[in-house]
Amino acid sequence: MQEELASALSKKLLEVGIEGKVSNLEPLTGGASKEIWKFEISNAKQSTKMILRRGSGIEGPLAIKTADEARIQKEVIKVGAPVPKILAVSKNEEELGDSYIMHFVEGESIARKILRDKEYKKALPILAYQCGEAIAKIHNVDINNFSFLPKKPAKDQLEDLYSTYQSFEQPSPVFEYAYLWLKEQDFGNFQKSLVHGDFRLGNIIVNADGLQSIIDWELAHIGNPLQDLGWVCGNSWRFGKNDKVVGGFGELEDLLEGYNSVSKLKVNKEMVKCWQVFGTFRWGVICLIQAYAHLNGTINSIEKAAIGRRVSETEIDIVDLLFLGGE
Amino acid sequence: MIFDRPTSSELIKAVMDFLDTKIKDELPPHLAFKLRITNNVLGMVQREIDQGETLQQEVYDAMQNLMHSDELTTKKLSELIKDGKIDLKDEDLKDLLAILSKNKIAVDNPNYSTYKKLIK
């Protein structure tokens, strides 16, 4: 099977003028709905590492098409946001399936390693500022290039999330409270932006110098730019480092300083709070979606079964943010 | 109780120990990752068996104070909130939601950072 994949890869690359032999093909653990393969392509002149990212046929419920991820990466690289360069895109009906090939970026994406290993110790204090800058660059992209992306204003998303939650008929008093609270919030009337939708450790590549690349664009949409800032500040993405508000590694002040240095918006801490609650509620509903994919028999998976019991993590985070002085 | 020892909790503990001592090191990395999840899941079941009743009773007691209803369930509480029957600013409601959340996570994941912070 790997030989077939290698041959399909070299054929596809030849179409875009990259000639060579594919070797060292290895699967990497990707998201739940995507396959990720790392490989090398070598010819007489050089050897280059690349990544194949391929839809597995089981797309996440909020996810965009794999080929559309490639279209986004091609645009945001132009404004200087760090993303891997796209080399080739394959349509669903082609041999490689719904997928694209991009440059391999050296570094680490596994959150716990980035937070724990010595190698990244100097990167962590500057990472929040760098993330702020990068997120602001994404938000500055001209959205006229992204007519293919779904438009998701805050209030619409909130209604969608709430009705998705309701559809599972597993009532949560905390979610009911959060929904009513969120309905009353002012999410800010900002210019519509390209929103990454899942910016956090796990979806960025980091090395000793800090942020190298932003990956995993499957939840991208057009919406309120503050969503990305609130999301990365949710406790769900701090990986146990509760006191580091930004992704378990940084301070909110640094994230906003980086963001405001690039963006026309001047975002302050207070504006992020309701987006933190929003993001936590959103992650809770995504956990429900995953768990019920298992419970309904769509996918039999121990991971998806286990994630059903992570809904309570988002409930206690919401309670902490709303009543107990959590940040 | 008509069932002998090992109790259900002790049986789960035996399975967890077996997976941890005999199986874990035999597995390739991607399966070792799934085994960790499996062990976490068994831990949830074990805690629910051991502490579930007590944790649930604490929540029911807190519900009794606030809900004035014969039906003390999360479903009923959800409806009361949704229908505006309880003021969102009610401190007893906030306390109830706090104890509900804490007691759920105490079974699901007592190592969760927010829980550890809050029980300190």
Coordinates of C-alpha atoms in Angstrom, one line a residue:
Chain A
M1 CA 0.0 0.0 0.0
Q2 CA 2.9 2.3 0.8
E3 CA 4.4 1.6 -2.6
E4 CA 1.2 2.6 -4.3
L5 CA 1.1 5.8 -2.3
A6 CA 4.8 6.6 -3.1
S7 CA 4.1 6.1 -6.8
A8 CA 1.0 8.3 -6.7
L9 CA 3.0 11.0 -4.9
S10 CA 5.8 11.0 -7.4
K11 CA 3.3 11.1 -10.3
K12 CA 1.5 14.1 -8.8
L13 CA 4.7 16.0 -8.1
L14 CA 5.9 15.4 -11.6
E15 CA 2.8 17.2 -12.8
V16 CA 4.0 20.3 -11.1
G17 CA 7.6 19.9 -12.3
I18 CA 9.1 18.2 -9.3
E19 CA 10.9 15.1 -10.3
G20 CA 12.4 12.5 -8.0
K21 CA 12.1 9.3 -6.1
V22 CA 9.9 9.1 -3.0
S23 CA 11.4 7.5 0.1
N24 CA 11.0 7.4 3.9
L25 CA 7.3 7.5 3.7
E26 CA 5.9 7.5 7.2
P27 CA 2.5 8.2 8.7
L28 CA 2.3 11.0 11.3
T29 CA -0.4 11.3 13.9
G30 CA -2.7 13.9 12.5
G31 CA -6.1 15.2 13.5
A32 CA -8.9 12.8 13.9
S33 CA -10.2 13.3 10.4
K34 CA -7.0 13.7 8.4
E35 CA -4.2 11.5 7.3
I36 CA -0.7 13.0 7.5
W37 CA 2.3 11.4 5.7
K38 CA 5.8 12.6 5.8
F39 CA 8.2 11.7 3.0
E40 CA 11.3 12.7 1.1
I41 CA 11.7 13.2 -2.6
S42 CA 15.2 13.0 -4.0
N43 CA 16.8 13.5 -7.4
A44 CA 20.4 14.0 -8.5
K45 CA 20.4 17.6 -7.3
Q46 CA 18.7 17.4 -3.9
S47 CA 16.5 15.8 -1.4
T48 CA 13.5 17.6 0.0
K49 CA 11.1 16.7 2.9
M50 CA 7.4 17.0 2.2
I51 CA 4.1 16.4 3.8
L52 CA 0.9 14.9 2.3
R53 CA -2.3 15.9 4.1
R54 CA -5.3 13.9 3.0
G55 CA -8.9 13.8 3.9
S56 CA -9.8 10.3 5.2
G57 CA -13.4 10.5 3.9
I58 CA -14.7 11.1 7.4
E59 CA -14.7 14.9 7.6
G60 CA -15.3 16.6 10.9
P61 CA -18.7 18.2 11.0
L62 CA -17.4 21.8 11.0
A63 CA -14.5 21.1 8.6
I64 CA -13.9 22.6 5.2
K65 CA -12.7 20.7 2.1
T66 CA -9.1 19.6 2.2
A67 CA -8.4 21.4 -1.1
D68 CA -9.8 24.6 0.3
E69 CA -7.2 24.4 3.1
A70 CA -4.6 24.5 0.4
R71 CA -6.2 27.6 -1.2
I72 CA -6.1 29.4 2.2
Q73 CA -2.4 28.5 2.8
K74 CA -1.5 29.8 -0.7
E75 CA -3.1 33.2 0.1
V76 CA -1.9 33.7 3.7
I77 CA 1.7 33.0 2.8
K78 CA 1.6 36.1 0.6
V79 CA 1.0 38.4 3.5
G80 CA 3.9 36.9 5.5
A81 CA 2.0 34.6 7.8
P82 CA 4.1 31.5 8.5
V83 CA 2.5 28.5 6.7
P84 CA 4.0 25.6 4.8
K85 CA 4.3 26.3 1.1
I86 CA 1.8 24.3 -1.0
L87 CA 3.4 22.3 -3.8
A88 CA 0.5 20.3 -5.3
V89 CA -3.2 19.8 -4.8
S90 CA -5.1 16.7 -5.7
K91 CA -8.8 16.4 -6.3
N92 CA -11.0 13.7 -4.7
E93 CA -11.3 11.7 -8.0
E94 CA -7.5 11.7 -8.5
E95 CA -5.3 8.8 -7.4
L96 CA -4.1 10.7 -4.3
G97 CA -7.6 11.6 -3.3
D98 CA -8.7 14.8 -1.6
S99 CA -5.3 16.0 -0.5
Y100 CA -2.4 18.4 -0.9
I101 CA 1.4 18.2 -0.7
M102 CA 3.4 20.9 1.1
H103 CA 6.9 21.6 2.4
F104 CA 7.8 19.9 5.6
V105 CA 8.6 22.4 8.3
E106 CA 11.2 21.3 10.9
G107 CA 10.0 21.7 14.4
E108 CA 7.5 20.2 16.9
S109 CA 3.8 20.3 17.0
I110 CA 3.0 18.1 20.0
A111 CA 1.8 20.4 22.7
R112 CA 3.2 18.5 25.7
K113 CA 6.7 18.3 24.2
I114 CA 6.8 22.0 23.4
L115 CA 5.7 22.8 26.9
R116 CA 8.1 20.3 28.6
D117 CA 11.3 19.8 26.5
K118 CA 14.4 21.9 27.2
E119 CA 14.8 22.7 23.5
Y120 CA 11.8 25.1 23.5
K121 CA 12.6 26.8 26.8
K122 CA 13.8 30.0 25.2
A123 CA 11.0 29.9 22.6
L124 CA 8.1 29.9 25.1
P125 CA 8.5 33.4 26.5
I126 CA 8.4 35.0 23.0
L127 CA 5.8 32.6 21.5
A128 CA 2.7 34.5 22.7
Y129 CA 3.9 37.8 21.0
Q130 CA 4.8 35.9 17.8
C131 CA 1.4 34.2 17.8
G132 CA -0.3 37.5 18.2
E133 CA 1.6 38.9 15.2
A134 CA 0.8 35.9 13.1
I135 CA -2.9 35.8 14.0
A136 CA -3.1 39.5 13.1
K137 CA -1.5 38.9 9.7
I138 CA -4.1 36.2 9.0
H139 CA -6.9 38.6 9.9
N140 CA -5.5 41.2 7.6
V141 CA -5.9 39.1 4.5
D142 CA -8.3 40.4 1.9
I143 CA -11.4 38.2 2.5
N144 CA -12.6 38.7 -1.1
N145 CA -10.2 35.9 -1.9
F146 CA -12.2 33.5 0.2
S147 CA -15.7 33.5 -1.2
F148 CA -15.6 29.7 -0.9
L149 CA -15.4 29.8 2.9
P150 CA -18.4 29.7 5.2
K151 CA -19.4 32.9 6.8
K152 CA -20.0 32.5 10.5
P153 CA -20.9 35.6 12.5
A154 CA -20.7 35.1 16.3
K155 CA -24.4 35.1 16.9
D156 CA -25.1 32.6 14.1
Q157 CA -22.3 30.3 15.4
L158 CA -23.7 30.5 18.9
E159 CA -27.2 29.5 17.7
D160 CA -25.7 26.6 15.6
L161 CA -23.7 25.4 18.6
Y162 CA -26.7 25.6 20.9
S163 CA -29.0 23.6 18.5
T164 CA -26.2 21.0 17.9
Y165 CA -25.9 20.6 21.7
Q166 CA -29.7 20.3 22.0
S167 CA -29.9 17.7 19.3
F168 CA -28.0 15.2 21.5
E169 CA -30.7 15.5 24.2
Q170 CA -28.2 15.4 27.0
P171 CA -29.1 18.5 28.9
S172 CA -26.3 20.5 30.6
P173 CA -27.3 23.2 33.1
V174 CA -23.9 24.8 32.6
F175 CA -24.3 25.0 28.8
E176 CA -27.8 26.4 29.2
Y177 CA -26.4 29.1 31.5
A178 CA -23.4 29.7 29.2
Y179 CA -25.7 30.1 26.2
L180 CA -27.9 32.6 27.9
W181 CA -24.9 34.5 29.1
L182 CA -23.2 34.5 25.7
K183 CA -26.4 35.7 24.0
E184 CA -26.2 38.9 26.1
Q185 CA -22.5 39.6 25.2
D186 CA -21.2 42.2 22.9
F187 CA -18.8 40.3 20.6
G188 CA -17.6 43.5 19.0
N189 CA -18.6 44.7 15.5
F190 CA -15.3 44.2 13.7
Q191 CA -14.6 43.9 10.0
K192 CA -15.2 40.3 8.9
S193 CA -11.9 38.5 8.7
L194 CA -10.4 35.2 7.8
V195 CA -10.5 33.2 11.1
H196 CA -8.2 30.2 11.5
G197 CA -10.7 28.6 13.8
D198 CA -8.4 26.3 15.7
F199 CA -5.2 28.3 16.5
R200 CA -3.5 26.6 19.4
L201 CA -0.6 24.3 20.3
G202 CA -1.0 21.1 18.3
N203 CA -1.8 23.2 15.2
I204 CA 1.4 25.2 15.1
I205 CA 5.0 24.2 14.5
V206 CA 7.5 25.5 17.0
N207 CA 11.3 25.2 17.2
A208 CA 13.9 26.8 19.5
D209 CA 13.3 30.2 17.8
G210 CA 9.6 30.1 18.4
L211 CA 6.7 30.0 15.9
Q212 CA 7.6 28.4 12.5
S213 CA 4.3 27.5 10.9
I214 CA 0.5 27.5 11.3
I215 CA -1.1 24.3 10.1
D216 CA -4.5 22.5 10.2
W217 CA -6.8 25.0 8.6
E218 CA -9.9 22.7 8.5
L219 CA -12.0 24.9 10.8
A220 CA -11.3 28.1 8.9
H221 CA -14.1 30.5 8.1
I222 CA -15.0 34.1 7.7
G223 CA -16.1 35.7 11.0
N224 CA -15.1 37.8 14.0
P225 CA -11.3 38.1 14.3
L226 CA -11.5 38.0 18.1
Q227 CA -12.6 34.3 18.0
D228 CA -9.0 33.2 17.3
L229 CA -7.7 35.2 20.3
G230 CA -10.3 33.8 22.7
W231 CA -9.8 30.3 21.5
V232 CA -6.1 30.1 22.1
C233 CA -6.8 31.5 25.7
G234 CA -9.2 28.7 26.6
N235 CA -8.1 26.5 29.4
S236 CA -8.8 23.5 27.1
W237 CA -5.6 24.4 25.2
R238 CA -3.3 25.0 28.2
F239 CA -2.4 21.4 28.6
G240 CA -2.4 21.6 32.4
K241 CA -0.5 24.9 32.6
N242 CA -3.5 26.7 34.0
D243 CA -1.5 29.9 35.0
K244 CA -0.3 30.5 31.4
V245 CA -3.4 32.0 29.8
V246 CA -2.2 31.8 26.3
G247 CA -2.0 28.2 25.2
G248 CA -0.2 27.1 28.4
F249 CA 2.9 29.1 27.5
G250 CA 2.3 32.8 27.5
E251 CA 0.6 35.9 28.9
L252 CA -2.5 37.6 27.4
E253 CA -0.7 41.0 27.5
D254 CA 2.1 39.6 25.2
L255 CA -0.4 38.0 22.8
L256 CA -2.3 41.3 22.5
E257 CA 0.8 43.4 22.2
G258 CA 1.9 41.2 19.2
Y259 CA -1.5 41.3 17.7
N260 CA -1.9 45.1 18.1
S261 CA 1.5 45.7 16.6
V262 CA 0.2 44.4 13.3
S263 CA -3.6 44.8 13.4
K264 CA -5.6 48.0 12.8
L265 CA -7.7 46.9 15.7
K266 CA -6.6 47.7 19.2
V267 CA -7.7 44.8 21.3
N268 CA -7.8 44.8 25.1
K269 CA -8.1 42.1 27.7
E270 CA -11.7 42.7 28.4
M271 CA -12.7 42.1 24.8
V272 CA -11.2 38.7 24.9
K273 CA -13.2 37.3 27.9
C274 CA -16.5 36.6 26.2
W275 CA -14.6 34.9 23.4
Q276 CA -12.9 32.7 25.9
V277 CA -16.3 31.6 27.2
F278 CA -17.5 31.2 23.6
G279 CA -14.5 29.1 22.7
T280 CA -14.9 26.9 25.7
F281 CA -18.5 26.3 24.9
R282 CA -17.6 25.6 21.3
W283 CA -15.0 23.0 22.3
G284 CA -17.6 21.4 24.6
V285 CA -20.0 21.0 21.8
I286 CA -17.3 19.6 19.5
C287 CA -16.6 17.0 22.2
L288 CA -20.3 16.1 22.2
I289 CA -20.3 15.8 18.4
Q290 CA -17.3 13.4 18.6
A291 CA -18.7 11.4 21.4
Y292 CA -22.1 11.0 19.7
A293 CA -20.4 9.9 16.5
H294 CA -19.2 6.9 18.5
L295 CA -22.5 6.5 20.4
N296 CA -24.6 6.6 17.3
G297 CA -22.4 3.9 15.8
T298 CA -21.0 6.1 13.0
I299 CA -17.4 5.5 14.1
N300 CA -16.5 3.0 16.8
S301 CA -13.6 4.6 18.6
I302 CA -12.2 4.6 22.1
E303 CA -10.9 8.1 21.7
K304 CA -14.3 9.4 20.7
A305 CA -16.0 7.5 23.5
A306 CA -13.5 9.0 26.0
I307 CA -14.0 12.5 24.7
G308 CA -17.6 12.4 25.8
R309 CA -16.4 12.7 29.3
R310 CA -14.3 15.7 28.5
V311 CA -17.4 17.8 28.2
S312 CA -17.2 18.2 32.0
E313 CA -13.8 19.9 31.5
T314 CA -15.4 22.6 29.5
E315 CA -18.2 22.9 32.1
I316 CA -15.9 23.5 35.0
D317 CA -13.9 26.0 32.9
I318 CA -17.1 27.9 32.1
V319 CA -18.0 27.9 35.8
D320 CA -14.5 29.1 36.7
L321 CA -14.6 31.9 34.1
L322 CA -18.1 33.1 35.0
F323 CA -18.3 32.7 38.7
L324 CA -15.0 31.9 40.3
G325 CA -12.6 34.5 39.0
G326 CA -10.9 32.3 36.5
E327 CA -8.9 33.9 33.7
Chain B
M1 CA -24.9 -7.2 47.3
I2 CA -24.9 -10.8 46.0
F3 CA -21.6 -10.6 44.2
D4 CA -18.3 -11.7 45.6
R5 CA -15.0 -10.0 45.7
P6 CA -13.2 -8.8 43.7
T7 CA -15.8 -6.0 43.5
S8 CA -16.4 -4.4 40.2
S9 CA -14.0 -1.7 41.2
E10 CA -11.3 -4.2 42.1
L11 CA -11.8 -6.0 38.8
I12 CA -11.3 -2.9 36.9
K13 CA -8.2 -2.1 38.9
A14 CA -6.8 -5.6 38.0
V15 CA -7.4 -4.9 34.3
M16 CA -5.7 -1.5 34.6
D17 CA -2.7 -3.0 36.3
F18 CA -2.5 -5.8 33.7
L19 CA -2.6 -3.3 30.8
D20 CA -0.1 -1.1 32.5
T21 CA 2.5 -3.7 33.5
K22 CA 2.1 -6.4 30.8
I23 CA 0.8 -4.8 27.7
K24 CA 2.0 -1.2 27.6
D25 CA 5.6 -1.9 26.7
E26 CA 4.6 -4.4 24.0
L27 CA 2.8 -1.8 21.9
P28 CA 4.0 0.4 19.0
P29 CA 3.6 4.2 19.8
H30 CA 0.3 4.8 18.1
L31 CA -1.3 1.9 20.1
A32 CA 0.4 2.9 23.3
F33 CA -1.4 6.2 23.0
K34 CA -4.7 4.4 22.6
L35 CA -3.9 2.3 25.6
R36 CA -3.3 5.4 27.7
I37 CA -6.8 6.5 26.7
T38 CA -8.2 3.1 27.6
N39 CA -6.6 3.3 31.0
N40 CA -8.1 6.7 31.5
V41 CA -11.5 5.4 30.6
L42 CA -11.2 2.5 33.1
G43 CA -10.2 5.0 35.7
M44 CA -13.4 7.0 35.1
V45 CA -15.5 3.9 35.5
Q46 CA -13.7 2.9 38.7
R47 CA -14.2 6.4 40.2
E48 CA -17.8 6.4 39.2
I49 CA -18.3 3.1 41.0
D50 CA -16.4 4.1 44.1
Q51 CA -17.5 7.7 44.5
G52 CA -20.4 8.2 42.2
E53 CA -23.2 7.8 44.7
T54 CA -21.8 10.3 47.2
L55 CA -20.9 12.8 44.5
Q56 CA -24.4 12.6 43.1
Q57 CA -26.0 12.9 46.5
E58 CA -24.1 16.1 47.2
V59 CA -25.5 17.6 44.0
Y60 CA -29.1 16.5 44.7
D61 CA -28.8 18.1 48.2
A62 CA -27.8 21.4 46.5
M63 CA -30.6 21.0 44.0
Q64 CA -33.1 20.5 46.7
N65 CA -32.3 23.9 48.2
L66 CA -32.8 25.7 44.9
M67 CA -35.3 23.9 42.7
H68 CA -38.3 23.2 44.9
S69 CA -39.3 20.4 42.6
D70 CA -39.9 16.6 43.0
E71 CA -37.8 16.1 39.9
L72 CA -34.1 16.7 40.9
T73 CA -32.3 16.1 37.7
T74 CA -29.9 17.9 35.5
K75 CA -32.6 17.8 32.8
K76 CA -35.1 19.7 35.1
L77 CA -32.4 22.2 36.2
S78 CA -31.5 22.8 32.5
E79 CA -35.2 23.6 31.8
L80 CA -35.5 25.9 34.7
I81 CA -32.5 27.9 33.5
K82 CA -33.6 27.9 29.9
D83 CA -37.1 29.0 30.7
G84 CA -35.9 31.8 32.9
K85 CA -37.4 30.3 36.1
I86 CA -34.2 30.9 38.0
D87 CA -32.4 34.2 37.9
L88 CA -29.0 33.9 36.4
K89 CA -27.6 36.2 39.1
D90 CA -28.9 33.9 41.9
E91 CA -25.8 33.0 44.0
D92 CA -27.3 29.7 44.9
L93 CA -27.6 28.8 41.3
K94 CA -23.9 29.7 40.7
D95 CA -23.0 27.5 43.8
L96 CA -25.1 24.7 42.4
L97 CA -23.5 24.8 39.0
A98 CA -20.1 24.9 40.7
I99 CA -20.7 21.8 42.8
L100 CA -22.2 20.0 39.8
S101 CA -19.2 20.7 37.7
K102 CA -16.7 19.8 40.4
N103 CA -18.4 16.6 41.2
K104 CA -18.6 15.5 37.6
I105 CA -14.9 16.3 36.9
A106 CA -14.0 14.5 40.1
V107 CA -15.0 11.3 38.3
D108 CA -14.1 12.2 34.7
N109 CA -10.7 13.7 35.3
P110 CA -9.6 14.7 38.8
N111 CA -6.2 15.7 37.3
Y112 CA -7.8 18.4 35.3
S113 CA -6.0 21.7 36.0
T114 CA -9.0 23.8 36.7
Y115 CA -10.3 21.2 39.2
K116 CA -7.0 21.0 40.9
K117 CA -6.8 24.8 41.2
L118 CA -10.4 25.0 42.6
I119 CA -10.0 22.4 45.3
K120 CA -6.7 23.7 46.5

